[in-house]
Amino acid sequence: MSSTAEQLDLDALNQMFETAQPTKIVQWAAAQFGDDLVMSSSFGAESAALIHMAIAARPGLRIVFVDTGYLFPETHAFMEQLRRQFDLNVWTYRTRHDPIAYLHQAGEENPTWRKDIDACCAANKIEPFERAIKELAPKAWLRGIRRSQSDLRKQTPFVEWSPRYNCHAISPLLNWGSRELHAYLKSHDLPYHPLWEKGYASIGCNPLSCTRPVGQDEHPRSGRWTGQDKYECGINITKNSLDSANL
Ligand code: SF4
């Protein structure tokens, strides 16, 4: 454990943050870690909210964006729109694979449906993210996960030490839902991802096996990896072992 990890009283911080507004948690993270703070963003449906909070607290903060090679064109456009609008410092980490070549090599004949989702996520999503954290070597990492998104995320504390990434993982939005995010986006005149209007409540990669639009009465995350016993791509698991996690 690093000296920074030893200095923080995580129990006290997490107790305090249970009733704090996300902006306050982001401000604490920016003050505590300064240049050693990075954030990750998928530039997904409601991503503009945390980005807005983070750059208000720390202009020029490095934002890690993983390009799996299978993102929607709208996601690239949305990233570019926000990057220009807010002068974001985006660090794009790309898969090492050529997207078409990977499908051939992996025996994935249908580009709209992955047979082996875990293998594809490992090669094209997790590897670039792990590379990013290794290269940037932050002391803390800000991310936008929420407890309402999955059972695994319900257990997440606001600040935790991640042995996997050798840094603190900070999750200011844990207690927010779509309602709070909507209010924040509206009050700051921030955009949703362009596919949000078309029913895409949670947006990842473009194969139908990985992202689909959902109905009004469906859980937003039900549009991810439909029919698979999978709820996480694996990036947000902070422990060393992914074996026990219900990915
Ligand atoms: S979400 Fe789908 S396309 Fe994207 S990396 Fe994972 S399996 Fe591959």
Tab-separated table of N, CA and C in Angstrom, residues 99-233:
chain	number	residue	atom	x	y	z
A	99	PRO	N	-9.618	-3.564	-35.610
A	99	PRO	CA	-10.951	-4.094	-35.274
A	99	PRO	C	-11.435	-5.215	-36.202
A	100	ILE	N	-11.184	-5.083	-37.499
A	100	ILE	CA	-11.636	-6.127	-38.437
A	100	ILE	C	-10.772	-7.381	-38.285
A	101	ALA	N	-9.457	-7.156	-38.190
A	101	ALA	CA	-8.540	-8.299	-38.050
A	101	ALA	C	-8.847	-9.085	-36.778
A	102	TYR	N	-9.192	-8.365	-35.696
A	102	TYR	CA	-9.499	-9.068	-34.438
A	102	TYR	C	-10.677	-10.030	-34.632
A	103	LEU	N	-11.702	-9.563	-35.317
A	103	LEU	CA	-12.884	-10.407	-35.515
A	103	LEU	C	-12.513	-11.684	-36.266
A	104	HIS	N	-11.677	-11.543	-37.301
A	104	HIS	CA	-11.247	-12.723	-38.062
A	104	HIS	C	-10.444	-13.671	-37.181
A	105	GLN	N	-9.456	-13.092	-36.486
A	105	GLN	CA	-8.568	-13.923	-35.661
A	105	GLN	C	-9.343	-14.640	-34.550
A	106	ALA	N	-10.344	-13.950	-34.008
A	106	ALA	CA	-11.095	-14.516	-32.871
A	106	ALA	C	-12.253	-15.407	-33.319
A	107	GLY	N	-12.426	-15.558	-34.630
A	107	GLY	CA	-13.529	-16.383	-35.126
A	107	GLY	C	-14.883	-15.749	-34.914
A	108	GLU	N	-14.904	-14.444	-34.872
A	108	GLU	CA	-16.164	-13.707	-34.697
A	108	GLU	C	-16.658	-13.293	-36.092
A	109	GLU	N	-17.465	-14.149	-36.705
A	109	GLU	CA	-17.861	-13.883	-38.098
A	109	GLU	C	-18.889	-12.761	-38.211
A	110	ASN	N	-19.685	-12.571	-37.155
A	110	ASN	CA	-20.769	-11.588	-37.218
A	110	ASN	C	-20.359	-10.306	-36.490
A	111	PRO	N	-20.074	-9.230	-37.230
A	111	PRO	CA	-19.608	-8.008	-36.574
A	111	PRO	C	-20.642	-7.373	-35.643
A	112	THR	N	-21.914	-7.780	-35.762
A	112	THR	CA	-22.940	-7.171	-34.911
A	112	THR	C	-23.215	-7.996	-33.653
A	113	TRP	N	-22.478	-9.101	-33.472
A	113	TRP	CA	-22.761	-9.946	-32.297
A	113	TRP	C	-21.506	-10.689	-31.858
A	114	ARG	N	-21.070	-10.452	-30.622
A	114	ARG	CA	-19.883	-11.151	-30.120
A	114	ARG	C	-20.275	-12.480	-29.489
A	115	LYS	N	-19.583	-13.529	-29.899
A	115	LYS	CA	-19.789	-14.836	-29.266
A	115	LYS	C	-19.042	-14.896	-27.943
A	116	ASP	N	-17.809	-14.391	-27.950
A	116	ASP	CA	-16.992	-14.438	-26.732
A	116	ASP	C	-16.743	-13.014	-26.237
A	117	ILE	N	-17.705	-12.551	-25.458
A	117	ILE	CA	-17.664	-11.174	-24.969
A	117	ILE	C	-16.496	-10.946	-24.016
A	118	ASP	N	-16.255	-11.904	-23.142
A	118	ASP	CA	-15.160	-11.712	-22.176
A	118	ASP	C	-13.821	-11.577	-22.883
A	119	ALA	N	-13.609	-12.381	-23.905
A	119	ALA	CA	-12.328	-12.309	-24.631
A	119	ALA	C	-12.205	-10.978	-25.371
A	120	CYS	N	-13.298	-10.540	-25.966
A	120	CYS	CA	-13.261	-9.277	-26.717
A	120	CYS	C	-13.042	-8.099	-25.772
A	121	CYS	N	-13.743	-8.099	-24.624
A	121	CYS	CA	-13.551	-7.020	-23.646
A	121	CYS	C	-12.113	-7.031	-23.107
A	122	ALA	N	-11.592	-8.214	-22.852
A	122	ALA	CA	-10.229	-8.301	-22.308
A	122	ALA	C	-9.215	-7.721	-23.294
A	123	ALA	N	-9.385	-8.056	-24.557
A	123	ALA	CA	-8.402	-7.642	-25.566
A	123	ALA	C	-8.556	-6.175	-25.965
A	124	ASN	N	-9.796	-5.717	-26.026
A	124	ASN	CA	-10.024	-4.419	-26.644
A	124	ASN	C	-10.450	-3.301	-25.691
A	125	LYS	N	-10.822	-3.683	-24.483
A	125	LYS	CA	-11.270	-2.662	-23.543
A	125	LYS	C	-10.399	-2.639	-22.287
A	126	ILE	N	-10.237	-3.807	-21.692
A	126	ILE	CA	-9.498	-3.851	-20.425
A	126	ILE	C	-8.010	-3.581	-20.640
A	127	GLU	N	-7.441	-4.190	-21.672
A	127	GLU	CA	-5.990	-3.992	-21.901
A	127	GLU	C	-5.657	-2.510	-22.118
A	128	PRO	N	-6.377	-1.780	-22.970
A	128	PRO	CA	-6.033	-0.359	-23.130
A	128	PRO	C	-6.204	0.446	-21.840
A	129	PHE	N	-7.222	0.084	-21.045
A	129	PHE	CA	-7.418	0.843	-19.801
A	129	PHE	C	-6.308	0.548	-18.798
A	130	GLU	N	-5.942	-0.713	-18.671
A	130	GLU	CA	-4.847	-1.053	-17.750
A	130	GLU	C	-3.551	-0.375	-18.198
A	131	ARG	N	-3.353	-0.330	-19.501
A	131	ARG	CA	-2.162	0.349	-20.053
A	131	ARG	C	-2.193	1.829	-19.681
A	132	ALA	N	-3.374	2.435	-19.791
A	132	ALA	CA	-3.507	3.864	-19.471
A	132	ALA	C	-3.112	4.138	-18.025
A	133	ILE	N	-3.657	3.342	-17.116
A	133	ILE	CA	-3.379	3.584	-15.689
A	133	ILE	C	-1.909	3.310	-15.385
A	134	LYS	N	-1.359	2.314	-16.027
A	134	LYS	CA	0.053	2.002	-15.799
A	134	LYS	C	0.934	3.160	-16.291
A	135	GLU	N	0.620	3.666	-17.454
A	135	GLU	CA	1.455	4.735	-18.023
A	135	GLU	C	1.266	6.067	-17.302
A	136	LEU	N	0.030	6.382	-16.971
A	136	LEU	CA	-0.234	7.686	-16.344
A	136	LEU	C	0.069	7.663	-14.846
A	137	ALA	N	0.029	6.477	-14.275
A	137	ALA	CA	0.380	6.263	-12.860
A	137	ALA	C	-0.225	7.318	-11.924
A	138	PRO	N	-1.565	7.478	-11.954
A	138	PRO	CA	-2.182	8.455	-11.055
A	138	PRO	C	-2.198	7.962	-9.614
A	139	LYS	N	-2.369	8.899	-8.685
A	139	LYS	CA	-2.586	8.486	-7.299
A	139	LYS	C	-4.079	8.258	-7.035
A	140	ALA	N	-4.901	8.843	-7.894
A	140	ALA	CA	-6.344	8.644	-7.748
A	140	ALA	C	-7.026	8.726	-9.106
A	141	TRP	N	-8.134	8.016	-9.177
A	141	TRP	CA	-8.877	7.875	-10.441
A	141	TRP	C	-10.355	8.137	-10.153
A	142	LEU	N	-10.905	9.099	-10.862
A	142	LEU	CA	-12.296	9.525	-10.707
A	142	LEU	C	-13.140	8.795	-11.754
A	143	ARG	N	-14.241	8.219	-11.330
A	143	ARG	CA	-15.066	7.477	-12.288
A	143	ARG	C	-16.542	7.682	-11.996
A	144	GLY	N	-17.382	7.377	-12.969
A	144	GLY	CA	-18.792	7.779	-12.880
A	144	GLY	C	-19.764	6.680	-12.540
A	145	ILE	N	-19.284	5.582	-11.915
A	145	ILE	CA	-20.219	4.484	-11.637
A	145	ILE	C	-21.250	4.882	-10.567
A	146	ARG	N	-22.398	4.181	-10.609
A	146	ARG	CA	-23.477	4.468	-9.659
A	146	ARG	C	-23.997	3.175	-9.052
A	147	ARG	N	-24.460	3.268	-7.817
A	147	ARG	CA	-24.915	2.058	-7.109
A	147	ARG	C	-26.158	1.456	-7.760
A	148	SER	N	-26.972	2.280	-8.374
A	148	SER	CA	-28.208	1.775	-8.970
A	148	SER	C	-27.940	0.963	-10.240
A	149	GLN	N	-26.701	0.951	-10.711
A	149	GLN	CA	-26.436	0.301	-11.992
A	149	GLN	C	-26.323	-1.226	-11.916
A	150	SER	N	-25.853	-1.738	-10.777
A	150	SER	CA	-25.732	-3.196	-10.662
A	150	SER	C	-25.534	-3.580	-9.203
A	151	ASP	N	-25.760	-4.859	-8.907
A	151	ASP	CA	-25.574	-5.344	-7.531
A	151	ASP	C	-24.134	-5.164	-7.081
A	152	LEU	N	-23.208	-5.408	-7.986
A	152	LEU	CA	-21.792	-5.294	-7.634
A	152	LEU	C	-21.460	-3.850	-7.237
A	153	ARG	N	-22.036	-2.911	-7.939
A	153	ARG	CA	-21.752	-1.497	-7.676
A	153	ARG	C	-22.416	-1.005	-6.387
A	154	LYS	N	-23.437	-1.732	-5.923
A	154	LYS	CA	-24.101	-1.342	-4.662
A	154	LYS	C	-23.123	-1.369	-3.489
A	155	GLN	N	-22.113	-2.221	-3.587
A	155	GLN	CA	-21.159	-2.397	-2.480
A	155	GLN	C	-20.024	-1.374	-2.522
A	156	THR	N	-19.989	-0.564	-3.540
A	156	THR	CA	-18.823	0.295	-3.750
A	156	THR	C	-18.775	1.468	-2.774
A	157	PRO	N	-17.619	1.705	-2.134
A	157	PRO	CA	-17.466	2.920	-1.327
A	157	PRO	C	-17.076	4.113	-2.213
A	158	PHE	N	-17.235	5.302	-1.671
A	158	PHE	CA	-16.902	6.500	-2.461
A	158	PHE	C	-15.404	6.583	-2.765
A	159	VAL	N	-14.616	6.232	-1.770
A	159	VAL	CA	-13.162	6.223	-1.964
A	159	VAL	C	-12.638	4.869	-1.528
A	160	GLU	N	-11.894	4.228	-2.362
A	160	GLU	CA	-11.301	2.941	-1.983
A	160	GLU	C	-9.909	2.835	-2.580
A	161	TRP	N	-9.107	2.023	-1.927
A	161	TRP	CA	-7.785	1.755	-2.464
A	161	TRP	C	-7.894	0.590	-3.448
A	162	SER	N	-7.344	0.759	-4.642
A	162	SER	CA	-7.375	-0.305	-5.627
A	162	SER	C	-5.994	-0.940	-5.762
A	163	PRO	N	-5.839	-2.158	-5.254
A	163	PRO	CA	-4.557	-2.833	-5.455
A	163	PRO	C	-4.309	-3.160	-6.921
A	164	ARG	N	-5.381	-3.357	-7.644
A	164	ARG	CA	-5.228	-3.674	-9.074
A	164	ARG	C	-4.568	-2.525	-9.835
A	165	TYR	N	-4.999	-1.305	-9.531
A	165	TYR	CA	-4.490	-0.144	-10.272
A	165	TYR	C	-3.462	0.659	-9.483
A	166	ASN	N	-3.244	0.248	-8.236
A	166	ASN	CA	-2.273	0.932	-7.389
A	166	ASN	C	-2.586	2.430	-7.228
A	167	CYS	N	-3.862	2.703	-7.060
A	167	CYS	CA	-4.279	4.095	-6.837
A	167	CYS	C	-5.640	4.072	-6.132
A	168	HIS	N	-6.100	5.227	-5.691
A	168	HIS	CA	-7.443	5.294	-5.124
A	168	HIS	C	-8.478	5.404	-6.245
A	169	ALA	N	-9.589	4.738	-6.053
A	169	ALA	CA	-10.718	4.875	-6.983
A	169	ALA	C	-11.780	5.704	-6.278
A	170	ILE	N	-12.199	6.779	-6.926
A	170	ILE	CA	-13.157	7.704	-6.315
A	170	ILE	C	-14.415	7.759	-7.191
A	171	SER	N	-15.558	7.536	-6.564
A	171	SER	CA	-16.815	7.411	-7.311
A	171	SER	C	-17.855	8.389	-6.754
A	172	PRO	N	-17.818	9.640	-7.168
A	172	PRO	CA	-18.678	10.669	-6.554
A	172	PRO	C	-20.164	10.492	-6.835
A	173	LEU	N	-20.517	9.790	-7.923
A	173	LEU	CA	-21.931	9.726	-8.322
A	173	LEU	C	-22.678	8.524	-7.751
A	174	LEU	N	-22.054	7.803	-6.841
A	174	LEU	CA	-22.637	6.542	-6.369
A	174	LEU	C	-24.113	6.631	-6.009
A	175	ASN	N	-24.508	7.685	-5.300
A	175	ASN	CA	-25.884	7.761	-4.804
A	175	ASN	C	-26.836	8.492	-5.749
A	176	TRP	N	-26.333	8.876	-6.897
A	176	TRP	CA	-27.215	9.560	-7.850
A	176	TRP	C	-27.891	8.561	-8.773
A	177	GLY	N	-29.068	8.955	-9.248
A	177	GLY	CA	-29.786	8.191	-10.254
A	177	GLY	C	-29.987	9.070	-11.483
A	178	SER	N	-30.761	8.557	-12.421
A	178	SER	CA	-31.001	9.301	-13.664
A	178	SER	C	-31.660	10.654	-13.402
A	179	ARG	N	-32.505	10.701	-12.357
A	179	ARG	CA	-33.223	11.943	-12.049
A	179	ARG	C	-32.255	13.061	-11.658
A	180	GLU	N	-31.320	12.738	-10.768
A	180	GLU	CA	-30.352	13.749	-10.316
A	180	GLU	C	-29.430	14.163	-11.465
A	181	LEU	N	-29.054	13.168	-12.267
A	181	LEU	CA	-28.172	13.494	-13.400
A	181	LEU	C	-28.898	14.388	-14.402
A	182	HIS	N	-30.160	14.073	-14.632
A	182	HIS	CA	-30.942	14.882	-15.562
A	182	HIS	C	-31.010	16.330	-15.061
A	183	ALA	N	-31.281	16.472	-13.757
A	183	ALA	CA	-31.383	17.824	-13.184
A	183	ALA	C	-30.051	18.563	-13.323
A	184	TYR	N	-28.943	17.861	-13.080
A	184	TYR	CA	-27.628	18.502	-13.187
A	184	TYR	C	-27.340	18.906	-14.642
A	185	LEU	N	-27.600	17.992	-15.571
A	185	LEU	CA	-27.332	18.295	-16.988
A	185	LEU	C	-28.168	19.495	-17.432
A	186	LYS	N	-29.442	19.474	-17.000
A	186	LYS	CA	-30.345	20.552	-17.404
A	186	LYS	C	-29.905	21.892	-16.810
A	187	SER	N	-29.580	21.873	-15.541
A	187	SER	CA	-29.262	23.152	-14.888
A	187	SER	C	-27.947	23.740	-15.397
A	188	HIS	N	-27.079	22.910	-15.958
A	188	HIS	CA	-25.820	23.426	-16.502
A	188	HIS	C	-25.814	23.437	-18.030
A	189	ASP	N	-26.986	23.191	-18.617
A	189	ASP	CA	-27.127	23.232	-20.071
A	189	ASP	C	-26.124	22.288	-20.757
A	190	LEU	N	-26.054	21.075	-20.229
A	190	LEU	CA	-25.103	20.091	-20.760
A	190	LEU	C	-25.846	19.064	-21.610
A	191	PRO	N	-25.175	18.554	-22.642
A	191	PRO	CA	-25.863	17.603	-23.530
A	191	PRO	C	-25.784	16.155	-23.060
A	192	TYR	N	-26.790	15.385	-23.428
A	192	TYR	CA	-26.712	13.929	-23.353
A	192	TYR	C	-25.962	13.439	-24.604
A	193	HIS	N	-25.502	12.192	-24.546
A	193	HIS	CA	-24.991	11.512	-25.743
A	193	HIS	C	-26.119	11.524	-26.784
A	194	PRO	N	-25.781	11.714	-28.068
A	194	PRO	CA	-26.848	11.811	-29.087
A	194	PRO	C	-27.737	10.570	-29.192
A	195	LEU	N	-27.246	9.397	-28.777
A	195	LEU	CA	-28.088	8.194	-28.873
A	195	LEU	C	-29.064	8.061	-27.707
A	196	TRP	N	-28.883	8.869	-26.688
A	196	TRP	CA	-29.767	8.801	-25.523
A	196	TRP	C	-31.219	9.007	-25.940
A	197	GLU	N	-31.433	9.955	-26.838
A	197	GLU	CA	-32.797	10.250	-27.308
A	197	GLU	C	-33.424	9.078	-28.034
A	198	LYS	N	-32.582	8.185	-28.548
A	198	LYS	CA	-33.104	7.034	-29.295
A	198	LYS	C	-33.276	5.809	-28.399
A	199	GLY	N	-33.236	6.020	-27.098
A	199	GLY	CA	-33.515	4.923	-26.165
A	199	GLY	C	-32.279	4.218	-25.637
A	200	TYR	N	-31.105	4.727	-25.971
A	200	TYR	CA	-29.874	4.111	-25.451
A	200	TYR	C	-29.545	4.753	-24.099
A	201	ALA	N	-29.939	4.056	-23.038
A	201	ALA	CA	-29.758	4.637	-21.703
A	201	ALA	C	-28.355	4.403	-21.163
A	202	SER	N	-27.701	3.349	-21.640
A	202	SER	CA	-26.325	3.040	-21.237
A	202	SER	C	-25.592	2.637	-22.513
A	203	ILE	N	-24.481	3.293	-22.769
A	203	ILE	CA	-23.886	3.156	-24.106
A	203	ILE	C	-22.452	2.653	-24.027
A	204	GLY	N	-22.225	1.511	-24.646
A	204	GLY	CA	-20.869	0.976	-24.744
A	204	GLY	C	-20.499	0.803	-26.205
A	205	CYS	N	-20.144	-0.435	-26.584
A	205	CYS	CA	-19.750	-0.701	-27.968
A	205	CYS	C	-20.977	-0.984	-28.839
A	206	ASN	N	-20.759	-0.885	-30.166
A	206	ASN	CA	-21.910	-0.910	-31.069
A	206	ASN	C	-22.505	-2.276	-31.433
A	207	PRO	N	-21.805	-3.431	-31.220
A	207	PRO	CA	-22.537	-4.678	-31.520
A	207	PRO	C	-23.809	-4.780	-30.678
A	208	LEU	N	-24.833	-5.357	-31.261
A	208	LEU	CA	-26.111	-5.489	-30.555
A	208	LEU	C	-25.971	-6.355	-29.301
A	209	SER	N	-24.990	-7.226	-29.287
A	209	SER	CA	-24.738	-8.056	-28.102
A	209	SER	C	-24.244	-7.213	-26.932
A	210	CYS	N	-23.766	-6.026	-27.201
A	210	CYS	CA	-23.108	-5.206	-26.172
A	210	CYS	C	-23.915	-3.975	-25.776
A	211	THR	N	-24.633	-3.402	-26.696
A	211	THR	CA	-25.479	-2.234	-26.393
A	211	THR	C	-26.735	-2.282	-27.251
A	212	ARG	N	-27.867	-2.130	-26.604
A	212	ARG	CA	-29.127	-1.999	-27.353
A	212	ARG	C	-29.989	-0.955	-26.662
A	213	PRO	N	-30.926	-0.358	-27.397
A	213	PRO	CA	-31.838	0.586	-26.732
A	213	PRO	C	-32.751	-0.145	-25.774
A	214	VAL	N	-33.242	0.551	-24.753
A	214	VAL	CA	-34.144	-0.087	-23.784
A	214	VAL	C	-35.477	0.652	-23.751
A	215	GLY	N	-36.510	-0.046	-23.290
A	215	GLY	CA	-37.832	0.557	-23.145
A	215	GLY	C	-37.915	1.377	-21.865
A	216	GLN	N	-38.981	2.151	-21.762
A	216	GLN	CA	-39.176	3.043	-20.599
A	216	GLN	C	-39.136	2.293	-19.274
A	217	ASP	N	-39.718	1.070	-19.282
A	217	ASP	CA	-39.823	0.342	-18.015
A	217	ASP	C	-38.655	-0.624	-17.781
A	218	GLU	N	-37.667	-0.591	-18.640
A	218	GLU	CA	-36.510	-1.467	-18.442
A	218	GLU	C	-35.423	-0.751	-17.657
A	219	HIS	N	-34.609	-1.537	-16.942
A	219	HIS	CA	-33.458	-0.960	-16.244
A	219	HIS	C	-32.461	-0.446	-17.294
A	220	PRO	N	-31.905	0.756	-17.066
A	220	PRO	CA	-30.988	1.315	-18.063
A	220	PRO	C	-29.847	0.375	-18.443
A	221	ARG	N	-29.345	-0.393	-17.478
A	221	ARG	CA	-28.197	-1.264	-17.771
A	221	ARG	C	-28.608	-2.558	-18.481
A	222	SER	N	-29.948	-2.796	-18.594
A	222	SER	CA	-30.376	-4.037	-19.235
A	222	SER	C	-30.054	-4.033	-20.732
A	223	GLY	N	-29.716	-2.877	-21.258
A	223	GLY	CA	-29.329	-2.806	-22.669
A	223	GLY	C	-27.885	-3.187	-22.930
A	224	ARG	N	-27.172	-3.551	-21.864
A	224	ARG	CA	-25.767	-3.942	-22.030
A	224	ARG	C	-25.640	-5.459	-21.928
A	225	TRP	N	-24.988	-6.050	-22.875
A	225	TRP	CA	-24.713	-7.502	-22.914
A	225	TRP	C	-26.000	-8.295	-22.666
A	226	THR	N	-27.033	-7.978	-23.422
A	226	THR	CA	-28.331	-8.625	-23.258
A	226	THR	C	-28.235	-10.146	-23.303
A	227	GLY	N	-28.898	-10.778	-22.344
A	227	GLY	CA	-28.956	-12.240	-22.336
A	227	GLY	C	-27.690	-12.905	-21.829
A	228	GLN	N	-26.682	-12.120	-21.509
A	228	GLN	CA	-25.432	-12.689	-20.998
A	228	GLN	C	-25.418	-12.501	-19.478
A	229	ASP	N	-24.723	-13.375	-18.798
A	229	ASP	CA	-24.571	-13.215	-17.358
A	229	ASP	C	-23.372	-12.306	-17.100
A	230	LYS	N	-23.494	-11.082	-17.598
A	230	LYS	CA	-22.360	-10.165	-17.536
A	230	LYS	C	-22.884	-8.768	-17.240
A	231	TYR	N	-22.275	-8.127	-16.255
A	231	TYR	CA	-22.753	-6.806	-15.841
A	231	TYR	C	-21.659	-5.749	-15.848
A	232	GLU	N	-20.420	-6.194	-16.033
A	232	GLU	CA	-19.289	-5.269	-16.021
A	232	GLU	C	-18.334	-5.660	-17.143
A	233	CYS	N	-17.726	-4.680	-17.778
A	233	CYS	CA	-16.699	-5.032	-18.759
A	233	CYS	C	-15.432	-5.485	-18.046
